Structure formats: C-alpha cells, structure tokens
PDB file of C-alpha atoms in Angstrom:
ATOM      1  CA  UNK A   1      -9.317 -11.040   5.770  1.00  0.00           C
ATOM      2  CA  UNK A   2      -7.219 -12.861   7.876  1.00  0.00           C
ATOM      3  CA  UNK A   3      -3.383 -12.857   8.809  1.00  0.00           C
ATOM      4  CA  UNK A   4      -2.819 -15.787   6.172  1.00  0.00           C
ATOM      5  CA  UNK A   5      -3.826 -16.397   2.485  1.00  0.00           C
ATOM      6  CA  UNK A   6      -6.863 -18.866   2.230  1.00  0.00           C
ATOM      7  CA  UNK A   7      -7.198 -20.861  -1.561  1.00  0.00           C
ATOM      8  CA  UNK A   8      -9.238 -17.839  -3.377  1.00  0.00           C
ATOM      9  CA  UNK A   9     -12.792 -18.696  -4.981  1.00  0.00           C
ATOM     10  CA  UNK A  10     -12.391 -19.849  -8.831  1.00  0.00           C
ATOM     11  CA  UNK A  11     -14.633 -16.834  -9.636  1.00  0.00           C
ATOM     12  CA  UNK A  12     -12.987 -14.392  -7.883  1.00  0.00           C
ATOM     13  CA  UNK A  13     -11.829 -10.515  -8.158  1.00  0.00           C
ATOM     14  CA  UNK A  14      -9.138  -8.940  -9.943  1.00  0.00           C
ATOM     15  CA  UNK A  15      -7.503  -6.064  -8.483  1.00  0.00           C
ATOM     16  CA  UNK A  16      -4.612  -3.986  -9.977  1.00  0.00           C
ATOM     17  CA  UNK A  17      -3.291  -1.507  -7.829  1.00  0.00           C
ATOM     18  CA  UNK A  18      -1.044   1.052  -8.413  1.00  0.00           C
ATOM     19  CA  UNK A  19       0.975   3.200  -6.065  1.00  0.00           C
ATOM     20  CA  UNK A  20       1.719   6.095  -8.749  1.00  0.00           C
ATOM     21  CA  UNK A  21       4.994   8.547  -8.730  1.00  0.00           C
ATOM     22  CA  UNK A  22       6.057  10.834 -11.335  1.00  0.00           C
ATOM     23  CA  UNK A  23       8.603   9.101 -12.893  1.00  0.00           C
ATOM     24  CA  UNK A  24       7.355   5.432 -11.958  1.00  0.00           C
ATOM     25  CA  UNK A  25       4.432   3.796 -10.748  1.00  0.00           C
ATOM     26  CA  UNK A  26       4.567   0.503  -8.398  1.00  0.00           C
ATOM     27  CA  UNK A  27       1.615  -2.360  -9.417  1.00  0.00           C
ATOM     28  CA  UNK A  28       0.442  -5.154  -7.622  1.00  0.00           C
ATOM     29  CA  UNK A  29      -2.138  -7.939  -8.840  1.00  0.00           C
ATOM     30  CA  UNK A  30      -4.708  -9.594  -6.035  1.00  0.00           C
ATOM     31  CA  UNK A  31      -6.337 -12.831  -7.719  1.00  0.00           C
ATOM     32  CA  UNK A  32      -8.965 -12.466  -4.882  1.00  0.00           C
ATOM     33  CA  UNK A  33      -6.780 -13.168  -2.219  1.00  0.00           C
ATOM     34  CA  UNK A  34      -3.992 -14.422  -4.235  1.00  0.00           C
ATOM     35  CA  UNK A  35      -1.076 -12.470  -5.252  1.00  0.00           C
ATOM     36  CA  UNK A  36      -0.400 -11.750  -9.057  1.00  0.00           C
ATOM     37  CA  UNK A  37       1.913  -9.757 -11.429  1.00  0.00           C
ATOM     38  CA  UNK A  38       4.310  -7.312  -8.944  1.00  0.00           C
ATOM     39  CA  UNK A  39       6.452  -5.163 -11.058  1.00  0.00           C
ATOM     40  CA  UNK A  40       7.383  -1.387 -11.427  1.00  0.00           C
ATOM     41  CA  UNK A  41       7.030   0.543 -14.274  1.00  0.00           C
ATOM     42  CA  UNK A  42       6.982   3.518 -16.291  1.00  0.00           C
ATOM     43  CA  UNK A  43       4.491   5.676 -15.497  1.00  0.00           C
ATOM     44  CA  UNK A  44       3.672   7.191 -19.024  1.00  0.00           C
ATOM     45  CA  UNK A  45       3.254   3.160 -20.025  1.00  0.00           C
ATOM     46  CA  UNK A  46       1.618   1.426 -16.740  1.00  0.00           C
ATOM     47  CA  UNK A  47      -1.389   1.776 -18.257  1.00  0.00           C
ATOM     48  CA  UNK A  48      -0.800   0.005 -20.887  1.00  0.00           C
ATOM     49  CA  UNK A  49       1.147  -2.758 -19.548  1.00  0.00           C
ATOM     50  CA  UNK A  50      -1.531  -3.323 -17.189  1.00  0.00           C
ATOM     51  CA  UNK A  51      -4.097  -3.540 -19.822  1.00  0.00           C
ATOM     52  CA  UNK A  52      -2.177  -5.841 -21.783  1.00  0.00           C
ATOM     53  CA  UNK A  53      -1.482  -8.597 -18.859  1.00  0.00           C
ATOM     54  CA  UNK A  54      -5.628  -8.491 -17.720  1.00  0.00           C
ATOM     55  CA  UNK A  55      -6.567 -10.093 -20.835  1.00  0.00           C
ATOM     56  CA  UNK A  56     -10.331  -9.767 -21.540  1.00  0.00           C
ATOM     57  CA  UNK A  57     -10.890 -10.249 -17.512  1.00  0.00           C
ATOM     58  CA  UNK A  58     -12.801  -7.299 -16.413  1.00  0.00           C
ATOM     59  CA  UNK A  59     -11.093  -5.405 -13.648  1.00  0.00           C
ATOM     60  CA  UNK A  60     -10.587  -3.514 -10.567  1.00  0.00           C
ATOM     61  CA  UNK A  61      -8.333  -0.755 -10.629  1.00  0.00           C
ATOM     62  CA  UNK A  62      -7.328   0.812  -7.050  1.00  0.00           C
ATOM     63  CA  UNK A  63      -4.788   4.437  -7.087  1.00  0.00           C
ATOM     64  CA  UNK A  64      -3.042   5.554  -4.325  1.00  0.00           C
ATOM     65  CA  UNK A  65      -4.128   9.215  -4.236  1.00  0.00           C
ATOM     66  CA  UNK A  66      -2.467  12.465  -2.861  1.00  0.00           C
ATOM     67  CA  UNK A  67      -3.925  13.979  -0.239  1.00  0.00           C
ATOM     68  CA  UNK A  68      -2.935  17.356   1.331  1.00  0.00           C
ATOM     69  CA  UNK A  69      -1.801  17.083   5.149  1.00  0.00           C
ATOM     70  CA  UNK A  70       1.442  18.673   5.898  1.00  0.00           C
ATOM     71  CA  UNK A  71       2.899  17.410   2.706  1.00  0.00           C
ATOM     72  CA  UNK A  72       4.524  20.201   0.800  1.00  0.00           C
ATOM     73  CA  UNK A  73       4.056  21.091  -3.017  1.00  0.00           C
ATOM     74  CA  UNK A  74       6.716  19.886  -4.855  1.00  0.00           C
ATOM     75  CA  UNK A  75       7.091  19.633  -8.389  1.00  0.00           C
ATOM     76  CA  UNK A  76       7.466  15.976  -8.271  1.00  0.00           C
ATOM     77  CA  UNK A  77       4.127  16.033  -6.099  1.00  0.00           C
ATOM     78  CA  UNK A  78       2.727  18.576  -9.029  1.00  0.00           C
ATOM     79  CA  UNK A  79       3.866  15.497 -11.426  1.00  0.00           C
ATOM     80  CA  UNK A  80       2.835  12.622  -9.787  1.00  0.00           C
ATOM     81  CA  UNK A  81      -1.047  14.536  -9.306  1.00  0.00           C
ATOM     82  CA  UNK A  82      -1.027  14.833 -13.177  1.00  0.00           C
ATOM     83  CA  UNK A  83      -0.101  10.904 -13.621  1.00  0.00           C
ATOM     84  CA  UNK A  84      -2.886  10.209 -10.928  1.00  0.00           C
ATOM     85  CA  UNK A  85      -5.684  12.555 -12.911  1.00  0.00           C
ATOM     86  CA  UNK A  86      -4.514  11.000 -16.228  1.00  0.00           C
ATOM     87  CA  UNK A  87      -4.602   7.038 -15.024  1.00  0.00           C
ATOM     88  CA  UNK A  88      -8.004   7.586 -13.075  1.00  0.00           C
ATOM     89  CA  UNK A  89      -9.314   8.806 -16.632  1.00  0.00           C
ATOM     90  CA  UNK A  90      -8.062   6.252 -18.950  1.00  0.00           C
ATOM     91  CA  UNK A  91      -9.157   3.576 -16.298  1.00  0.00           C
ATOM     92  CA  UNK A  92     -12.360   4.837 -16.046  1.00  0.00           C
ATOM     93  CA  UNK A  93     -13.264   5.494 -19.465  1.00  0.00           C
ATOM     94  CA  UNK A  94     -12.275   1.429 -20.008  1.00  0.00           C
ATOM     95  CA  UNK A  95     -15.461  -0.582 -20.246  1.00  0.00           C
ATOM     96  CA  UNK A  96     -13.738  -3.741 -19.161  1.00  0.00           C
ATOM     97  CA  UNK A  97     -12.467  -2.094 -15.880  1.00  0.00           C
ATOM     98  CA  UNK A  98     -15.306  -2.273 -13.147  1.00  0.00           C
ATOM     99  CA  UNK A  99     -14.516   0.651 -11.098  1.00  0.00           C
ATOM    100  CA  UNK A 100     -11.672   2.581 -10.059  1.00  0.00           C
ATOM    101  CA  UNK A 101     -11.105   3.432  -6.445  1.00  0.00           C
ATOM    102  CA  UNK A 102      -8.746   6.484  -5.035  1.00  0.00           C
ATOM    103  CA  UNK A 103      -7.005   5.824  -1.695  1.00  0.00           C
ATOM    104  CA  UNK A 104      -5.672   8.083   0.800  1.00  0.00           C
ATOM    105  CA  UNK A 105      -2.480   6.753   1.976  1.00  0.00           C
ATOM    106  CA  UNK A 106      -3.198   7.226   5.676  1.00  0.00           C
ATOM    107  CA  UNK A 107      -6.113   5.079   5.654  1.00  0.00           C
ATOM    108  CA  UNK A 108      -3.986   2.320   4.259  1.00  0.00           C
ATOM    109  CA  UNK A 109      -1.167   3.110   6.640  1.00  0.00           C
ATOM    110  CA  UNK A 110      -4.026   3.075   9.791  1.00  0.00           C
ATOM    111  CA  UNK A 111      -5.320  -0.230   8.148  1.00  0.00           C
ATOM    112  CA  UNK A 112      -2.203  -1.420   8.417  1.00  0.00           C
ATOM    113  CA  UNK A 113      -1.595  -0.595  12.089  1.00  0.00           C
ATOM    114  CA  UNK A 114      -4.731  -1.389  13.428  1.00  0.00           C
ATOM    115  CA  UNK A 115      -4.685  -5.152  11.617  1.00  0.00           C
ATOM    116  CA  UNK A 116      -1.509  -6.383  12.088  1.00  0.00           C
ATOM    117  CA  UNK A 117       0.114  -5.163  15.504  1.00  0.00           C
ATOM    118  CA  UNK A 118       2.238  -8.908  15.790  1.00  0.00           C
ATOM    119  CA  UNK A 119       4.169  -7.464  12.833  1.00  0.00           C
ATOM    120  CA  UNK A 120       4.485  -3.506  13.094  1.00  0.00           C
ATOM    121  CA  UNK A 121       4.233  -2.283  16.772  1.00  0.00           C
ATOM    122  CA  UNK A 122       7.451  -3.497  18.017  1.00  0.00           C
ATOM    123  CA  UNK A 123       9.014  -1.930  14.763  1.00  0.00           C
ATOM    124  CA  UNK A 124       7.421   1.538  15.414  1.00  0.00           C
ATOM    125  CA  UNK A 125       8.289   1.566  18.627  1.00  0.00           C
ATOM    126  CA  UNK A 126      12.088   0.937  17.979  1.00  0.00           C
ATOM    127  CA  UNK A 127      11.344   3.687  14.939  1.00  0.00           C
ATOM    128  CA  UNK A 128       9.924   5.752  18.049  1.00  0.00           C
ATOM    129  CA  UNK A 129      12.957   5.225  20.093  1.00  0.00           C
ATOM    130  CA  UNK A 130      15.417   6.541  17.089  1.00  0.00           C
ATOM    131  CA  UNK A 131      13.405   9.531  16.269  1.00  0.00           C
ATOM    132  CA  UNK A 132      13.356  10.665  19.943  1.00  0.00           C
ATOM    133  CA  UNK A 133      17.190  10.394  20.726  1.00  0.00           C
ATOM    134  CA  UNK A 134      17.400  12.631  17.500  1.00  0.00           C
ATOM    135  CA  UNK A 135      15.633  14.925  18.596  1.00  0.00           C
ATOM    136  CA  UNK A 136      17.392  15.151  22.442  1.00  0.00           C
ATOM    137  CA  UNK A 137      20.656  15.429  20.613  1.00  0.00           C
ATOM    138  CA  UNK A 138      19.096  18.812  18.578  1.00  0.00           C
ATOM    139  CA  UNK A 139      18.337  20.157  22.094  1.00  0.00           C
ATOM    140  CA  UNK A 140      13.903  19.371  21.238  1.00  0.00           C
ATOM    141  CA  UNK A 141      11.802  17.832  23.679  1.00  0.00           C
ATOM    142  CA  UNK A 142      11.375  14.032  21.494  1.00  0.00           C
ATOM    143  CA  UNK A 143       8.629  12.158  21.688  1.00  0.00           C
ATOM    144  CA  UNK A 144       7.286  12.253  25.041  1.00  0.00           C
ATOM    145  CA  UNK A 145       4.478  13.924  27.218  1.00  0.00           C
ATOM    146  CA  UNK A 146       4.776  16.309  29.654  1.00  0.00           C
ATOM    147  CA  UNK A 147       4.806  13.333  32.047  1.00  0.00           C
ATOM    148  CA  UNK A 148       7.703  12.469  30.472  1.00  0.00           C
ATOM    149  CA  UNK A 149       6.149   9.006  29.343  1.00  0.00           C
ATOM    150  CA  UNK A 150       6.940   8.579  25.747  1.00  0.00           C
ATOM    151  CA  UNK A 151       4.069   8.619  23.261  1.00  0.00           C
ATOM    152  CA  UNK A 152       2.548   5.748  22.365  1.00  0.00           C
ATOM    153  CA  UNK A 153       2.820   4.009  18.665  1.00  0.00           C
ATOM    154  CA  UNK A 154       0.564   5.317  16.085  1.00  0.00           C
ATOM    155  CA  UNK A 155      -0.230   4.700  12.701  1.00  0.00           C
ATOM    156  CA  UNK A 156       1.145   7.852  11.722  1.00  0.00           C
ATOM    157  CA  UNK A 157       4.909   5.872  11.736  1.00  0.00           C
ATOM    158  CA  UNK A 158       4.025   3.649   9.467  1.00  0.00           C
ATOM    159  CA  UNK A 159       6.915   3.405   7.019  1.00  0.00           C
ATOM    160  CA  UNK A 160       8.182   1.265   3.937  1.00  0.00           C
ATOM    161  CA  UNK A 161       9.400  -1.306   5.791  1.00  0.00           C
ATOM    162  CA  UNK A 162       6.527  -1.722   8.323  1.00  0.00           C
ATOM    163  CA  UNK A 163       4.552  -2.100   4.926  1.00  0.00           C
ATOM    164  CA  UNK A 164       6.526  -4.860   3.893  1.00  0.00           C
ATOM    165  CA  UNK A 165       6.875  -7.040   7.160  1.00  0.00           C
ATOM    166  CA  UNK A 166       2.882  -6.395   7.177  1.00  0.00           C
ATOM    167  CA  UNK A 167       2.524  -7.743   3.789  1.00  0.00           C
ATOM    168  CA  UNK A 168       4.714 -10.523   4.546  1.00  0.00           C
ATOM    169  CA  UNK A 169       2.448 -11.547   7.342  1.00  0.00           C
ATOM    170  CA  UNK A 170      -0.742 -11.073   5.596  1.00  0.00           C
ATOM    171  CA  UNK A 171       0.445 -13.072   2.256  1.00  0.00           C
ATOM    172  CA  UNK A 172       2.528 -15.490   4.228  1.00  0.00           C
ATOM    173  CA  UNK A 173       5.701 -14.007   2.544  1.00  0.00           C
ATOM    174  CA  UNK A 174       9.118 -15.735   2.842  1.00  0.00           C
ATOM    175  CA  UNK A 175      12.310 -13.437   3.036  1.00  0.00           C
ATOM    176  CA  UNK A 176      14.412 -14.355   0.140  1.00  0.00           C
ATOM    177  CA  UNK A 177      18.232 -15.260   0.541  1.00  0.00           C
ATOM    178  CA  UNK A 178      21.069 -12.603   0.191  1.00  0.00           C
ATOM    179  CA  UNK A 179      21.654 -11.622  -3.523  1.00  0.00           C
ATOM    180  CA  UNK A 180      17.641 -13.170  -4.384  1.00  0.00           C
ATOM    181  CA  UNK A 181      14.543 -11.539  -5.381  1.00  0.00           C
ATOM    182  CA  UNK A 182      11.544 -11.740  -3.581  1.00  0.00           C
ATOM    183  CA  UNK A 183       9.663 -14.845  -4.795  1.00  0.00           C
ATOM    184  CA  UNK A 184       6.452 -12.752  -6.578  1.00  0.00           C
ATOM    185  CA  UNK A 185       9.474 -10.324  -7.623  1.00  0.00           C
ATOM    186  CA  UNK A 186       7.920  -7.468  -5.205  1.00  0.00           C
ATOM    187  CA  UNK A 187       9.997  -4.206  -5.129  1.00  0.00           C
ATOM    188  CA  UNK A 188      10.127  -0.737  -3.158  1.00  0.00           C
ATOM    189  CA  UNK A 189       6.758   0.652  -4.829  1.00  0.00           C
ATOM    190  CA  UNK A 190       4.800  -2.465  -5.098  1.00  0.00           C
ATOM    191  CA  UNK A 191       4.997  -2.996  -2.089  1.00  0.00           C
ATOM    192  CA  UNK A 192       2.904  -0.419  -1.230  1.00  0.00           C
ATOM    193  CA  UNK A 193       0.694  -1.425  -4.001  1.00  0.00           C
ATOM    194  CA  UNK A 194       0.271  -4.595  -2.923  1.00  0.00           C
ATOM    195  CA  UNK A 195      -0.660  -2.925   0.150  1.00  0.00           C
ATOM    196  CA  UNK A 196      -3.785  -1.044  -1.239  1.00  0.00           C
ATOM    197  CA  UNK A 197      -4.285  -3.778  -3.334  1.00  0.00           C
ATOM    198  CA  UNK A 198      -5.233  -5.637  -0.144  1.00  0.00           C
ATOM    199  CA  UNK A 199      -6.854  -2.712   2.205  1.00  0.00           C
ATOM    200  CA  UNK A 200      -9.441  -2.605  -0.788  1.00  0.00           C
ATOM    201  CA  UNK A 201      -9.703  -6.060  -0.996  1.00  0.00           C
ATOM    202  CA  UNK A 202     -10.256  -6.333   2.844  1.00  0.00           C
ATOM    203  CA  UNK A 203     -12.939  -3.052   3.475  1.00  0.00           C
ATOM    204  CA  UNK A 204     -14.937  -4.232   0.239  1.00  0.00           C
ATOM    205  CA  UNK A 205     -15.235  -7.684   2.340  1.00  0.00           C
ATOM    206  CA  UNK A 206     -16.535  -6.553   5.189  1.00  0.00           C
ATOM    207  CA  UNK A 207     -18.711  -3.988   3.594  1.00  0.00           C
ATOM    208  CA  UNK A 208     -20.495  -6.917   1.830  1.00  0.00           C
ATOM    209  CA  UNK A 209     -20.675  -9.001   5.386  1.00  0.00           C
ATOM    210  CA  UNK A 210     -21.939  -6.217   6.818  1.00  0.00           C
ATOM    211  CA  UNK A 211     -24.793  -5.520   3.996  1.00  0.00           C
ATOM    212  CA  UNK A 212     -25.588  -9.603   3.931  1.00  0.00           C
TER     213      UNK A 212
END
C-alpha cells in the first residue's frame, strides 16, 4: 500500500476494525482501500451496530488487543480485556464474518513509523525534544546517551496525533475548518481504528505478493 488511496477493486475486502475500551470502542470501515463508516460507540452495542451496517457482505473483523509490556493493571484495562474476549467470541462464532484478527498495538504503532517517516519523524522528534527538557527540569538525565547525543526517534513515541497525521497521509485526508468535522466523521478512537484497519489491510497485501 502506498502513501495515497488508489480506486479499490469492485470485488474487494471489507474490514471493520475496532480499537476497543471499556466504556467505548472506536470503528473504522476499509472498502479495500477505501474508507467507510468511522464512528464511536458503545461498547456493550458495537457489535451490533457493526453487524447491522455490513449487510449480508461477509466480513473481516480486526481488534486491537492488550498486550502486557510495562502497562499496568488497571481496572479499566481489567474491563476493556473482558470487552476484547467477549467481541472476539461473538465475531467469531458469526458465519458471515471471515476471520477475526487480534493486533498488538506496537506493531501498528512500528508500522506506522517505519511507513510513513514524511509525516511522523519530525513530530516525534519535537515530542522527543519536550519530553527531554521535562525531564532536565526534574533533575533526570532526558533522552540522551552517554555521549550526550540525544536518542534517536523510535516507534515507541508514536502517539494519537502521529496516528492521525499518518492516516491523513495514507488516505489523502484533508484537515477540516475550525468548528467542522472531519469529512468521513473520524474521531479520537477511530482513528486508531482506522489505523489497524489499514496495517491489516497492508501486511495481508504483501503476504499474498509474497506467496504469488
């Protein structure tokens, strides 16, 4: 996949992704390569409102899964596992969905890094910057070797908004006017589901290229 959207094939795949939370759940439709419903939603009713906007088109249903790390065990963690485990089962036990995929979020946010460095290094560096003057003014070390060269950018700073100015690039985006909504009405969460909407898109491409 490319940095711009190309006219999708008439037969082509239909993705929902869903970036889940306790409380709410961001969803993003890919038409192939074509961007579809963006809303947020409840997450004791996603499922449902996702199964009622398919039709009788089977599906593709990609989660954005919780992975360990360093990430402590909150009760909204606790909570958003138990929305995962129950969305994974009623997607899976759906004959008209085709498979359902678990992502880690890293390997979205290194996909992200790695594909579209025009739109996110000069971001993470400036995020970079910030964080080390922080941490001088707390009397720590910051973000630099023992060189005293700073570090260079990784995926690991990979934030919201480097999500969305990659997305913009990749989709060909436009920012809306003060006081507008985005044109496909994209918000906070589906952002990132549009995200792993398109890493899945994009790694089950080049896994059939590969196997051609």
């Amino acid at each position: 996949m490319g940095n711009k959207v190309t006219t999708p094939r008439k037969k082509g795949r239909n993705i929902w992704a869903i970036d889940p939370g306790n409380v709410v759940c961001g969803v993003a439709q890919l038409l192939d390569r074509r961007i579809g419903h963006c809303f947020n939603e409840q997450s004791v009713s996603v499922y449902e409102k996702v199964m009622s906007l398919c039709g009788d088109n089977p599906i593709e249903i990609v989660i954005e899964d919780v992975f360990p790390f360093s990430m402590r065990l909150t009760p909204e963690i606790i909570a958003t596992c138990k929305v995962i485990g129950e969305l994974t089962y009623r997607f899976s036990t759906n004959p008209q969905v085709i498979s359902v995929t678990l992502l880690a979020r890293n390997s979205v946010k290194r996909w992200i890094f790695d594909t579209f460095p025009d739109a996110v290094t000069e971001r993470i560096e400036k995020k970079m910057v910030a964080l080390h003057n922080r941490k001088i003014k707390q009397g720590k070390r910051g973000l630099v070797k023992k060189t005293g060269e700073m570090y260079s950018p990784s995926f690991h700073y990979v934030d919201d908004r480097t999500v969305i100015a990659a997305m913009k690039s990749l989709f060909d985006i436009p920012t809306p006017k003060p006081g507008k909504r985005n044109i496909y009405g994209l918000v906070d969460h589906s952002w990132q589901a549009l995200a792993c909407g398109a890493y899945h898109y994009h790694n089950n491409q080049k896994s059939n290229n590969i196997s051609s």
